[in-house]
PDB file of C-alpha atoms in Angstrom:
ATOM      1  CA  UNK A  10     -14.233 211.270  44.905  1.00 85.00           C
ATOM      2  CA  UNK A  11     -12.935 214.813  45.163  1.00 90.00           C
ATOM      3  CA  UNK A  12     -11.108 216.331  48.139  1.00 94.00           C
ATOM      4  CA  UNK A  13     -11.009 220.126  48.499  1.00 95.00           C
ATOM      5  CA  UNK A  14      -8.945 221.521  51.374  1.00 95.00           C
ATOM      6  CA  UNK A  15      -8.591 225.135  52.483  1.00 96.00           C
ATOM      7  CA  UNK A  16      -7.161 225.381  55.997  1.00 95.00           C
ATOM      8  CA  UNK A  17      -6.422 228.979  56.939  1.00 94.00           C
ATOM      9  CA  UNK A  18      -5.072 228.117  60.353  1.00 93.00           C
ATOM     10  CA  UNK A  19      -4.789 225.589  63.154  1.00 94.00           C
ATOM     11  CA  UNK A  20      -3.522 226.421  66.627  1.00 93.00           C
ATOM     12  CA  UNK A  21      -3.679 225.121  70.164  1.00 88.00           C
ATOM     13  CA  UNK A  22      -2.933 226.460  73.606  1.00 86.00           C
ATOM     14  CA  UNK A  23      -0.420 224.879  75.954  1.00 83.00           C
ATOM     15  CA  UNK A  24      -1.131 224.256  79.624  1.00 84.00           C
ATOM     16  CA  UNK A  25       0.420 227.644  80.357  1.00 86.00           C
ATOM     17  CA  UNK A  26      -2.029 229.331  77.992  1.00 83.00           C
ATOM     18  CA  UNK A  27       0.516 230.119  75.282  1.00 88.00           C
ATOM     19  CA  UNK A  28      -0.771 229.889  71.691  1.00 90.00           C
ATOM     20  CA  UNK A  29       1.046 227.573  69.287  1.00 88.00           C
ATOM     21  CA  UNK A  30       0.303 227.904  65.564  1.00 92.00           C
ATOM     22  CA  UNK A  31       0.571 224.570  63.741  1.00 92.00           C
ATOM     23  CA  UNK A  32      -0.887 225.138  60.255  1.00 94.00           C
ATOM     24  CA  UNK A  33      -1.121 228.440  58.386  1.00 93.00           C
ATOM     25  CA  UNK A  34      -2.165 228.134  54.780  1.00 87.00           C
ATOM     26  CA  UNK A  35      -2.917 224.642  53.462  1.00 94.00           C
ATOM     27  CA  UNK A  36      -4.940 224.763  50.257  1.00 94.00           C
ATOM     28  CA  UNK A  37      -5.098 221.953  47.677  1.00 95.00           C
ATOM     29  CA  UNK A  38      -7.396 219.568  45.853  1.00 95.00           C
ATOM     30  CA  UNK A  39      -7.080 215.932  44.802  1.00 94.00           C
ATOM     31  CA  UNK A  40      -9.277 213.473  42.914  1.00 92.00           C
ATOM     32  CA  UNK A  41      -9.727 209.711  42.912  1.00 90.00           C
ATOM     33  CA  UNK A  42      -6.745 207.956  41.361  1.00 88.00           C
ATOM     34  CA  UNK A  43      -4.265 210.620  42.468  1.00 91.00           C
ATOM     35  CA  UNK A  44      -1.506 210.142  45.044  1.00 93.00           C
ATOM     36  CA  UNK A  45      -0.678 213.350  46.877  1.00 95.00           C
ATOM     37  CA  UNK A  46       2.496 213.345  48.960  1.00 95.00           C
ATOM     38  CA  UNK A  47       3.244 215.807  51.749  1.00 94.00           C
ATOM     39  CA  UNK A  48       6.903 216.341  52.527  1.00 90.00           C
ATOM     40  CA  UNK A  49       8.061 218.503  55.394  1.00 85.00           C
ATOM     41  CA  UNK A  50      10.423 218.742  58.334  1.00 83.00           C
ATOM     42  CA  UNK A  51       9.808 216.780  61.501  1.00 82.00           C
ATOM     43  CA  UNK A  52       7.287 218.463  63.787  1.00 82.00           C
ATOM     44  CA  UNK A  53       5.884 220.791  61.124  1.00 86.00           C
ATOM     45  CA  UNK A  54       2.292 219.643  61.596  1.00 87.00           C
ATOM     46  CA  UNK A  55       1.878 216.776  59.108  1.00 88.00           C
ATOM     47  CA  UNK A  56       0.131 214.469  61.577  1.00 87.00           C
ATOM     48  CA  UNK A  57      -2.159 217.321  62.664  1.00 91.00           C
ATOM     49  CA  UNK A  58      -3.116 217.814  59.018  1.00 93.00           C
ATOM     50  CA  UNK A  59      -4.016 214.122  58.715  1.00 91.00           C
ATOM     51  CA  UNK A  60      -6.236 214.259  61.803  1.00 90.00           C
ATOM     52  CA  UNK A  61      -8.104 217.186  60.271  1.00 93.00           C
ATOM     53  CA  UNK A  62      -8.527 215.400  56.923  1.00 92.00           C
ATOM     54  CA  UNK A  63      -9.984 212.310  58.597  1.00 88.00           C
ATOM     55  CA  UNK A  64     -12.370 214.390  60.687  1.00 87.00           C
ATOM     56  CA  UNK A  65     -10.719 213.522  64.011  1.00 87.00           C
ATOM     57  CA  UNK A  66      -9.844 217.190  64.638  1.00 90.00           C
ATOM     58  CA  UNK A  67     -12.483 219.781  63.790  1.00 91.00           C
ATOM     59  CA  UNK A  68     -10.960 222.686  65.697  1.00 91.00           C
ATOM     60  CA  UNK A  69      -9.425 224.673  62.838  1.00 93.00           C
ATOM     61  CA  UNK A  70     -10.095 227.659  60.611  1.00 94.00           C
ATOM     62  CA  UNK A  71     -11.124 226.751  57.069  1.00 94.00           C
ATOM     63  CA  UNK A  72     -13.085 224.159  55.137  1.00 94.00           C
ATOM     64  CA  UNK A  73     -12.707 220.526  54.097  1.00 93.00           C
ATOM     65  CA  UNK A  74     -14.946 219.187  51.347  1.00 92.00           C
ATOM     66  CA  UNK A  75     -15.203 215.453  50.632  1.00 88.00           C
ATOM     67  CA  UNK A  76     -17.911 212.839  50.385  1.00 84.00           C
ATOM     68  CA  UNK A  77     -19.238 212.244  53.888  1.00 83.00           C
ATOM     69  CA  UNK A  78     -19.802 208.552  53.199  1.00 85.00           C
ATOM     70  CA  UNK A  79     -16.271 207.987  51.846  1.00 87.00           C
ATOM     71  CA  UNK A  80     -14.612 204.861  53.205  1.00 90.00           C
ATOM     72  CA  UNK A  81     -11.293 205.760  54.829  1.00 91.00           C
ATOM     73  CA  UNK A  82      -8.327 203.406  55.127  1.00 91.00           C
ATOM     74  CA  UNK A  83      -5.396 204.547  57.239  1.00 90.00           C
ATOM     75  CA  UNK A  84      -1.906 203.180  57.834  1.00 88.00           C
ATOM     76  CA  UNK A  85      -0.345 204.745  60.921  1.00 85.00           C
ATOM     77  CA  UNK A  86       3.332 205.255  61.685  1.00 80.00           C
ATOM     78  CA  UNK A  87       3.082 202.158  63.897  1.00 84.00           C
ATOM     79  CA  UNK A  88       1.113 199.070  62.744  1.00 88.00           C
ATOM     80  CA  UNK A  89      -1.244 199.192  65.780  1.00 91.00           C
ATOM     81  CA  UNK A  90      -2.275 195.552  65.546  1.00 94.00           C
ATOM     82  CA  UNK A  91      -4.169 193.816  68.346  1.00 95.00           C
ATOM     83  CA  UNK A  92      -1.585 191.412  69.820  1.00 96.00           C
ATOM     84  CA  UNK A  93      -4.168 188.838  70.934  1.00 96.00           C
ATOM     85  CA  UNK A  94      -5.667 188.536  67.441  1.00 96.00           C
ATOM     86  CA  UNK A  95      -4.236 186.661  64.467  1.00 97.00           C
ATOM     87  CA  UNK A  96      -3.219 188.429  61.274  1.00 97.00           C
ATOM     88  CA  UNK A  97      -6.471 187.388  59.596  1.00 96.00           C
ATOM     89  CA  UNK A  98      -8.584 188.440  62.566  1.00 97.00           C
ATOM     90  CA  UNK A  99      -6.883 191.858  62.691  1.00 96.00           C
ATOM     91  CA  UNK A 100      -7.859 192.430  59.074  1.00 96.00           C
ATOM     92  CA  UNK A 101     -11.387 191.043  59.431  1.00 96.00           C
ATOM     93  CA  UNK A 102     -12.062 193.297  62.432  1.00 95.00           C
ATOM     94  CA  UNK A 103     -11.546 196.306  60.140  1.00 93.00           C
ATOM     95  CA  UNK A 104     -13.488 194.754  57.248  1.00 94.00           C
ATOM     96  CA  UNK A 105     -15.952 192.193  58.621  1.00 94.00           C
ATOM     97  CA  UNK A 106     -17.783 191.893  55.302  1.00 91.00           C
ATOM     98  CA  UNK A 107     -14.745 191.041  53.170  1.00 93.00           C
ATOM     99  CA  UNK A 108     -15.185 187.733  51.349  1.00 92.00           C
ATOM    100  CA  UNK A 109     -12.645 184.918  51.458  1.00 94.00           C
ATOM    101  CA  UNK A 110     -11.577 185.333  47.822  1.00 94.00           C
ATOM    102  CA  UNK A 111     -10.829 189.048  48.202  1.00 90.00           C
ATOM    103  CA  UNK A 112      -8.954 188.485  51.455  1.00 94.00           C
ATOM    104  CA  UNK A 113      -6.862 185.706  49.928  1.00 94.00           C
ATOM    105  CA  UNK A 114      -6.039 187.941  46.943  1.00 89.00           C
ATOM    106  CA  UNK A 115      -4.954 190.749  49.242  1.00 89.00           C
ATOM    107  CA  UNK A 116      -2.766 188.444  51.322  1.00 92.00           C
ATOM    108  CA  UNK A 117      -1.224 187.077  48.132  1.00 89.00           C
ATOM    109  CA  UNK A 118      -0.288 190.541  46.815  1.00 84.00           C
ATOM    110  CA  UNK A 119       1.265 191.463  50.174  1.00 86.00           C
ATOM    111  CA  UNK A 120       2.925 188.046  50.587  1.00 87.00           C
ATOM    112  CA  UNK A 121       1.042 187.357  53.805  1.00 92.00           C
ATOM    113  CA  UNK A 122      -0.613 184.064  52.862  1.00 94.00           C
ATOM    114  CA  UNK A 123       1.758 182.031  55.039  1.00 95.00           C
ATOM    115  CA  UNK A 124       1.205 184.341  58.014  1.00 96.00           C
ATOM    116  CA  UNK A 125      -2.572 184.680  58.218  1.00 94.00           C
ATOM    117  CA  UNK A 126      -2.761 182.545  61.388  1.00 96.00           C
ATOM    118  CA  UNK A 127       0.268 184.128  63.051  1.00 97.00           C
ATOM    119  CA  UNK A 128       0.003 186.679  65.844  1.00 97.00           C
ATOM    120  CA  UNK A 129       1.613 190.169  65.759  1.00 95.00           C
ATOM    121  CA  UNK A 130       4.267 189.161  68.266  1.00 95.00           C
ATOM    122  CA  UNK A 131       5.503 186.541  65.790  1.00 96.00           C
ATOM    123  CA  UNK A 132       5.956 189.071  62.962  1.00 94.00           C
ATOM    124  CA  UNK A 133       8.877 191.225  61.910  1.00 90.00           C
ATOM    125  CA  UNK A 134       8.250 194.968  61.634  1.00 86.00           C
ATOM    126  CA  UNK A 135       8.069 194.654  57.858  1.00 85.00           C
ATOM    127  CA  UNK A 136       5.410 191.939  58.034  1.00 90.00           C
ATOM    128  CA  UNK A 137       3.432 193.906  60.615  1.00 92.00           C
ATOM    129  CA  UNK A 138       3.475 196.917  58.285  1.00 87.00           C
ATOM    130  CA  UNK A 139       2.105 194.725  55.494  1.00 88.00           C
ATOM    131  CA  UNK A 140      -0.725 193.572  57.748  1.00 93.00           C
ATOM    132  CA  UNK A 141      -1.532 197.227  58.442  1.00 91.00           C
ATOM    133  CA  UNK A 142      -1.661 197.805  54.670  1.00 89.00           C
ATOM    134  CA  UNK A 143      -3.912 194.767  54.230  1.00 91.00           C
ATOM    135  CA  UNK A 144      -6.246 196.105  56.918  1.00 94.00           C
ATOM    136  CA  UNK A 145      -6.446 199.510  55.206  1.00 91.00           C
ATOM    137  CA  UNK A 146      -7.139 198.062  51.739  1.00 88.00           C
ATOM    138  CA  UNK A 147      -9.579 195.440  53.024  1.00 92.00           C
ATOM    139  CA  UNK A 148     -12.196 198.134  53.627  1.00 91.00           C
ATOM    140  CA  UNK A 149     -11.924 199.038  49.903  1.00 89.00           C
ATOM    141  CA  UNK A 150     -11.224 202.675  50.743  1.00 90.00           C
ATOM    142  CA  UNK A 151     -12.205 205.677  48.697  1.00 91.00           C
ATOM    143  CA  UNK A 152      -9.655 207.693  50.675  1.00 93.00           C
ATOM    144  CA  UNK A 153      -6.354 206.130  51.756  1.00 92.00           C
ATOM    145  CA  UNK A 154      -4.011 207.849  54.222  1.00 93.00           C
ATOM    146  CA  UNK A 155      -0.442 206.644  54.729  1.00 91.00           C
ATOM    147  CA  UNK A 156       1.383 208.255  57.655  1.00 90.00           C
ATOM    148  CA  UNK A 157       5.132 207.578  57.347  1.00 86.00           C
ATOM    149  CA  UNK A 158       4.484 203.902  56.427  1.00 81.00           C
ATOM    150  CA  UNK A 159       8.166 203.187  55.673  1.00 77.00           C
ATOM    151  CA  UNK A 160       9.683 204.731  58.804  1.00 75.00           C
ATOM    152  CA  UNK A 161      12.378 202.582  60.435  1.00 69.00           C
ATOM    153  CA  UNK A 162      12.398 200.047  57.576  1.00 71.00           C
ATOM    154  CA  UNK A 163      15.639 199.224  55.785  1.00 74.00           C
ATOM    155  CA  UNK A 164      15.909 200.563  52.240  1.00 77.00           C
ATOM    156  CA  UNK A 165      15.349 197.246  50.462  1.00 77.00           C
ATOM    157  CA  UNK A 166      12.166 196.518  52.428  1.00 74.00           C
ATOM    158  CA  UNK A 167      10.924 200.086  51.985  1.00 77.00           C
ATOM    159  CA  UNK A 168      11.277 199.757  48.203  1.00 78.00           C
ATOM    160  CA  UNK A 169       9.356 196.462  48.255  1.00 77.00           C
ATOM    161  CA  UNK A 170       6.545 198.053  50.236  1.00 77.00           C
ATOM    162  CA  UNK A 171       6.480 200.983  47.812  1.00 81.00           C
ATOM    163  CA  UNK A 172       5.998 198.493  44.971  1.00 79.00           C
ATOM    164  CA  UNK A 173       3.198 196.779  46.885  1.00 78.00           C
ATOM    165  CA  UNK A 174       1.404 200.076  47.492  1.00 80.00           C
ATOM    166  CA  UNK A 175       1.737 200.975  43.807  1.00 81.00           C
ATOM    167  CA  UNK A 176       0.172 197.620  42.872  1.00 78.00           C
ATOM    168  CA  UNK A 177      -2.700 198.030  45.314  1.00 76.00           C
ATOM    169  CA  UNK A 178      -3.431 201.641  44.306  1.00 79.00           C
ATOM    170  CA  UNK A 179      -3.296 200.719  40.610  1.00 78.00           C
ATOM    171  CA  UNK A 180      -6.019 198.115  41.133  1.00 76.00           C
ATOM    172  CA  UNK A 181      -8.460 200.552  42.736  1.00 77.00           C
ATOM    173  CA  UNK A 182      -9.327 204.176  41.952  1.00 82.00           C
ATOM    174  CA  UNK A 183      -8.552 205.517  45.391  1.00 89.00           C
ATOM    175  CA  UNK A 184      -7.559 209.012  46.474  1.00 93.00           C
ATOM    176  CA  UNK A 185      -4.319 208.611  48.408  1.00 93.00           C
ATOM    177  CA  UNK A 186      -2.397 210.910  50.714  1.00 95.00           C
ATOM    178  CA  UNK A 187       1.080 209.944  51.861  1.00 93.00           C
ATOM    179  CA  UNK A 188       3.007 211.817  54.531  1.00 91.00           C
ATOM    180  CA  UNK A 189       6.764 211.347  54.555  1.00 86.00           C
ATOM    181  CA  UNK A 190      10.058 213.131  55.161  1.00 80.00           C
ATOM    182  CA  UNK A 191      11.855 210.934  52.602  1.00 80.00           C
ATOM    183  CA  UNK A 192      12.218 212.440  49.123  1.00 83.00           C
ATOM    184  CA  UNK A 193      12.698 209.004  47.518  1.00 81.00           C
ATOM    185  CA  UNK A 194       9.309 207.867  48.848  1.00 82.00           C
ATOM    186  CA  UNK A 195       7.691 211.084  47.663  1.00 87.00           C
ATOM    187  CA  UNK A 196       9.075 211.022  44.124  1.00 88.00           C
ATOM    188  CA  UNK A 197       8.566 207.313  43.499  1.00 85.00           C
ATOM    189  CA  UNK A 198       4.941 207.276  44.682  1.00 89.00           C
ATOM    190  CA  UNK A 199       3.447 210.727  44.209  1.00 91.00           C
ATOM    191  CA  UNK A 200       1.465 212.295  41.381  1.00 91.00           C
ATOM    192  CA  UNK A 201       1.453 215.596  43.255  1.00 93.00           C
ATOM    193  CA  UNK A 202       4.132 216.675  45.710  1.00 94.00           C
ATOM    194  CA  UNK A 203       3.261 219.242  48.363  1.00 94.00           C
ATOM    195  CA  UNK A 204       6.285 220.723  50.123  1.00 92.00           C
ATOM    196  CA  UNK A 205       5.618 222.083  53.597  1.00 91.00           C
ATOM    197  CA  UNK A 206       7.468 224.765  55.519  1.00 90.00           C
ATOM    198  CA  UNK A 207       8.498 224.523  59.151  1.00 88.00           C
ATOM    199  CA  UNK A 208       5.774 225.143  61.723  1.00 89.00           C
ATOM    200  CA  UNK A 209       3.359 226.741  61.277  1.00 92.00           C
ATOM    201  CA  UNK A 210       3.180 224.658  58.120  1.00 91.00           C
ATOM    202  CA  UNK A 211       2.170 226.163  54.821  1.00 92.00           C
ATOM    203  CA  UNK A 212       2.497 224.755  51.309  1.00 93.00           C
ATOM    204  CA  UNK A 213       5.593 226.307  49.730  1.00 91.00           C
ATOM    205  CA  UNK A 214       5.385 224.312  46.481  1.00 90.00           C
ATOM    206  CA  UNK A 215       2.897 222.100  44.660  1.00 91.00           C
ATOM    207  CA  UNK A 216       4.729 220.039  42.045  1.00 91.00           C
ATOM    208  CA  UNK A 217       2.915 217.807  39.557  1.00 88.00           C
ATOM    209  CA  UNK A 218       4.729 214.682  38.356  1.00 87.00           C
ATOM    210  CA  UNK A 219       3.268 213.754  34.942  1.00 80.00           C
ATOM    211  CA  UNK A 220       5.324 210.603  34.303  1.00 82.00           C
ATOM    212  CA  UNK A 221       3.473 207.435  35.376  1.00 81.00           C
ATOM    213  CA  UNK A 222       5.023 205.667  38.364  1.00 80.00           C
ATOM    214  CA  UNK A 223       5.732 202.598  36.239  1.00 74.00           C
ATOM    215  CA  UNK A 224       8.111 204.483  33.917  1.00 78.00           C
ATOM    216  CA  UNK A 225       9.932 206.745  36.364  1.00 78.00           C
ATOM    217  CA  UNK A 226      13.585 205.915  35.944  1.00 78.00           C
ATOM    218  CA  UNK A 227      16.476 206.985  38.117  1.00 81.00           C
ATOM    219  CA  UNK A 228      17.210 210.011  35.910  1.00 81.00           C
ATOM    220  CA  UNK A 229      13.626 211.235  36.183  1.00 82.00           C
ATOM    221  CA  UNK A 230      13.629 210.711  39.940  1.00 82.00           C
ATOM    222  CA  UNK A 231      16.947 212.532  40.334  1.00 85.00           C
ATOM    223  CA  UNK A 232      15.660 215.496  38.301  1.00 84.00           C
ATOM    224  CA  UNK A 233      12.537 215.839  40.439  1.00 85.00           C
ATOM    225  CA  UNK A 234      14.579 215.598  43.642  1.00 84.00           C
ATOM    226  CA  UNK A 235      16.872 218.338  42.347  1.00 84.00           C
ATOM    227  CA  UNK A 236      13.838 220.540  41.691  1.00 82.00           C
ATOM    228  CA  UNK A 237      12.560 219.874  45.202  1.00 81.00           C
ATOM    229  CA  UNK A 238      15.951 220.863  46.591  1.00 79.00           C
ATOM    230  CA  UNK A 239      15.667 224.220  44.816  1.00 78.00           C
ATOM    231  CA  UNK A 240      12.315 224.870  46.465  1.00 76.00           C
ATOM    232  CA  UNK A 241      13.450 223.855  49.921  1.00 69.00           C
ATOM    233  CA  UNK A 242      16.449 226.146  49.537  1.00 69.00           C
ATOM    234  CA  UNK A 243      14.251 229.198  49.186  1.00 59.00           C
ATOM    235  CA  UNK A 244      12.147 228.928  46.025  1.00 51.00           C
ATOM    236  CA  UNK A 245       8.919 230.954  45.962  1.00 47.00           C
ATOM    237  CA  UNK A 246       5.612 229.097  46.245  1.00 43.00           C
ATOM    238  CA  UNK A 247       3.844 228.320  43.008  1.00 47.00           C
ATOM    239  CA  UNK A 248       2.102 225.444  41.286  1.00 47.00           C
ATOM    240  CA  UNK A 249       3.607 223.872  38.211  1.00 50.00           C
ATOM    241  CA  UNK A 250       4.172 220.483  36.598  1.00 48.00           C
ATOM    242  CA  UNK A 251       7.664 219.017  36.726  1.00 51.00           C
ATOM    243  CA  UNK A 252       9.830 220.016  33.808  1.00 47.00           C
ATOM    244  CA  UNK A 253       8.062 223.288  33.005  1.00 44.00           C
TER     245      UNK A 253
END
């Protein structure tokens, strides 16, 4: 799968009739197997961008090119589980054709096997987030969207969930987009880092990270974060791989 995005602008009008520009220059491309991470300040338009990419918002200037029959898996900022359905039923509602072996494998990777008959009200936030991940991967997505999936989690749990996402993505050639405001999340997970300006959002830097996720040590991560800091402190927009 290939995703080509060229959004010249996105705006809306308030109840008073005043125009508010949200996006103003978002152009990038990604292919299956790549993880693209969007990092930007709160309120810059990241969630609006995701709605456009999924086809939920078609009121914008520009073009989006992707396979129309692509299966989309999405993990929202909140788990959004049906409280009257068990963990297993929540996942099966999203992927009714999933077989028992695949579902059991998915629950095993996400350490949910002991919770498949529990209800959302019986789960911690971390477990509920894992169920949301299971639901997204159960559809065997071609296009996976993660909207601040680690928000409000403690650091240790966030790192564990990062590892779980890496494992799941590694087992399937899926095009992934992650939205976050946390540089650690971005550098540990991304193959391409897109830094966004304040609203109206535009891409101010597109940084490629050539080192595989499995071999990114703390020194490598620190170096990339330092480079990001240079861009966010006024660097000019350009595309380049890390270290060049």
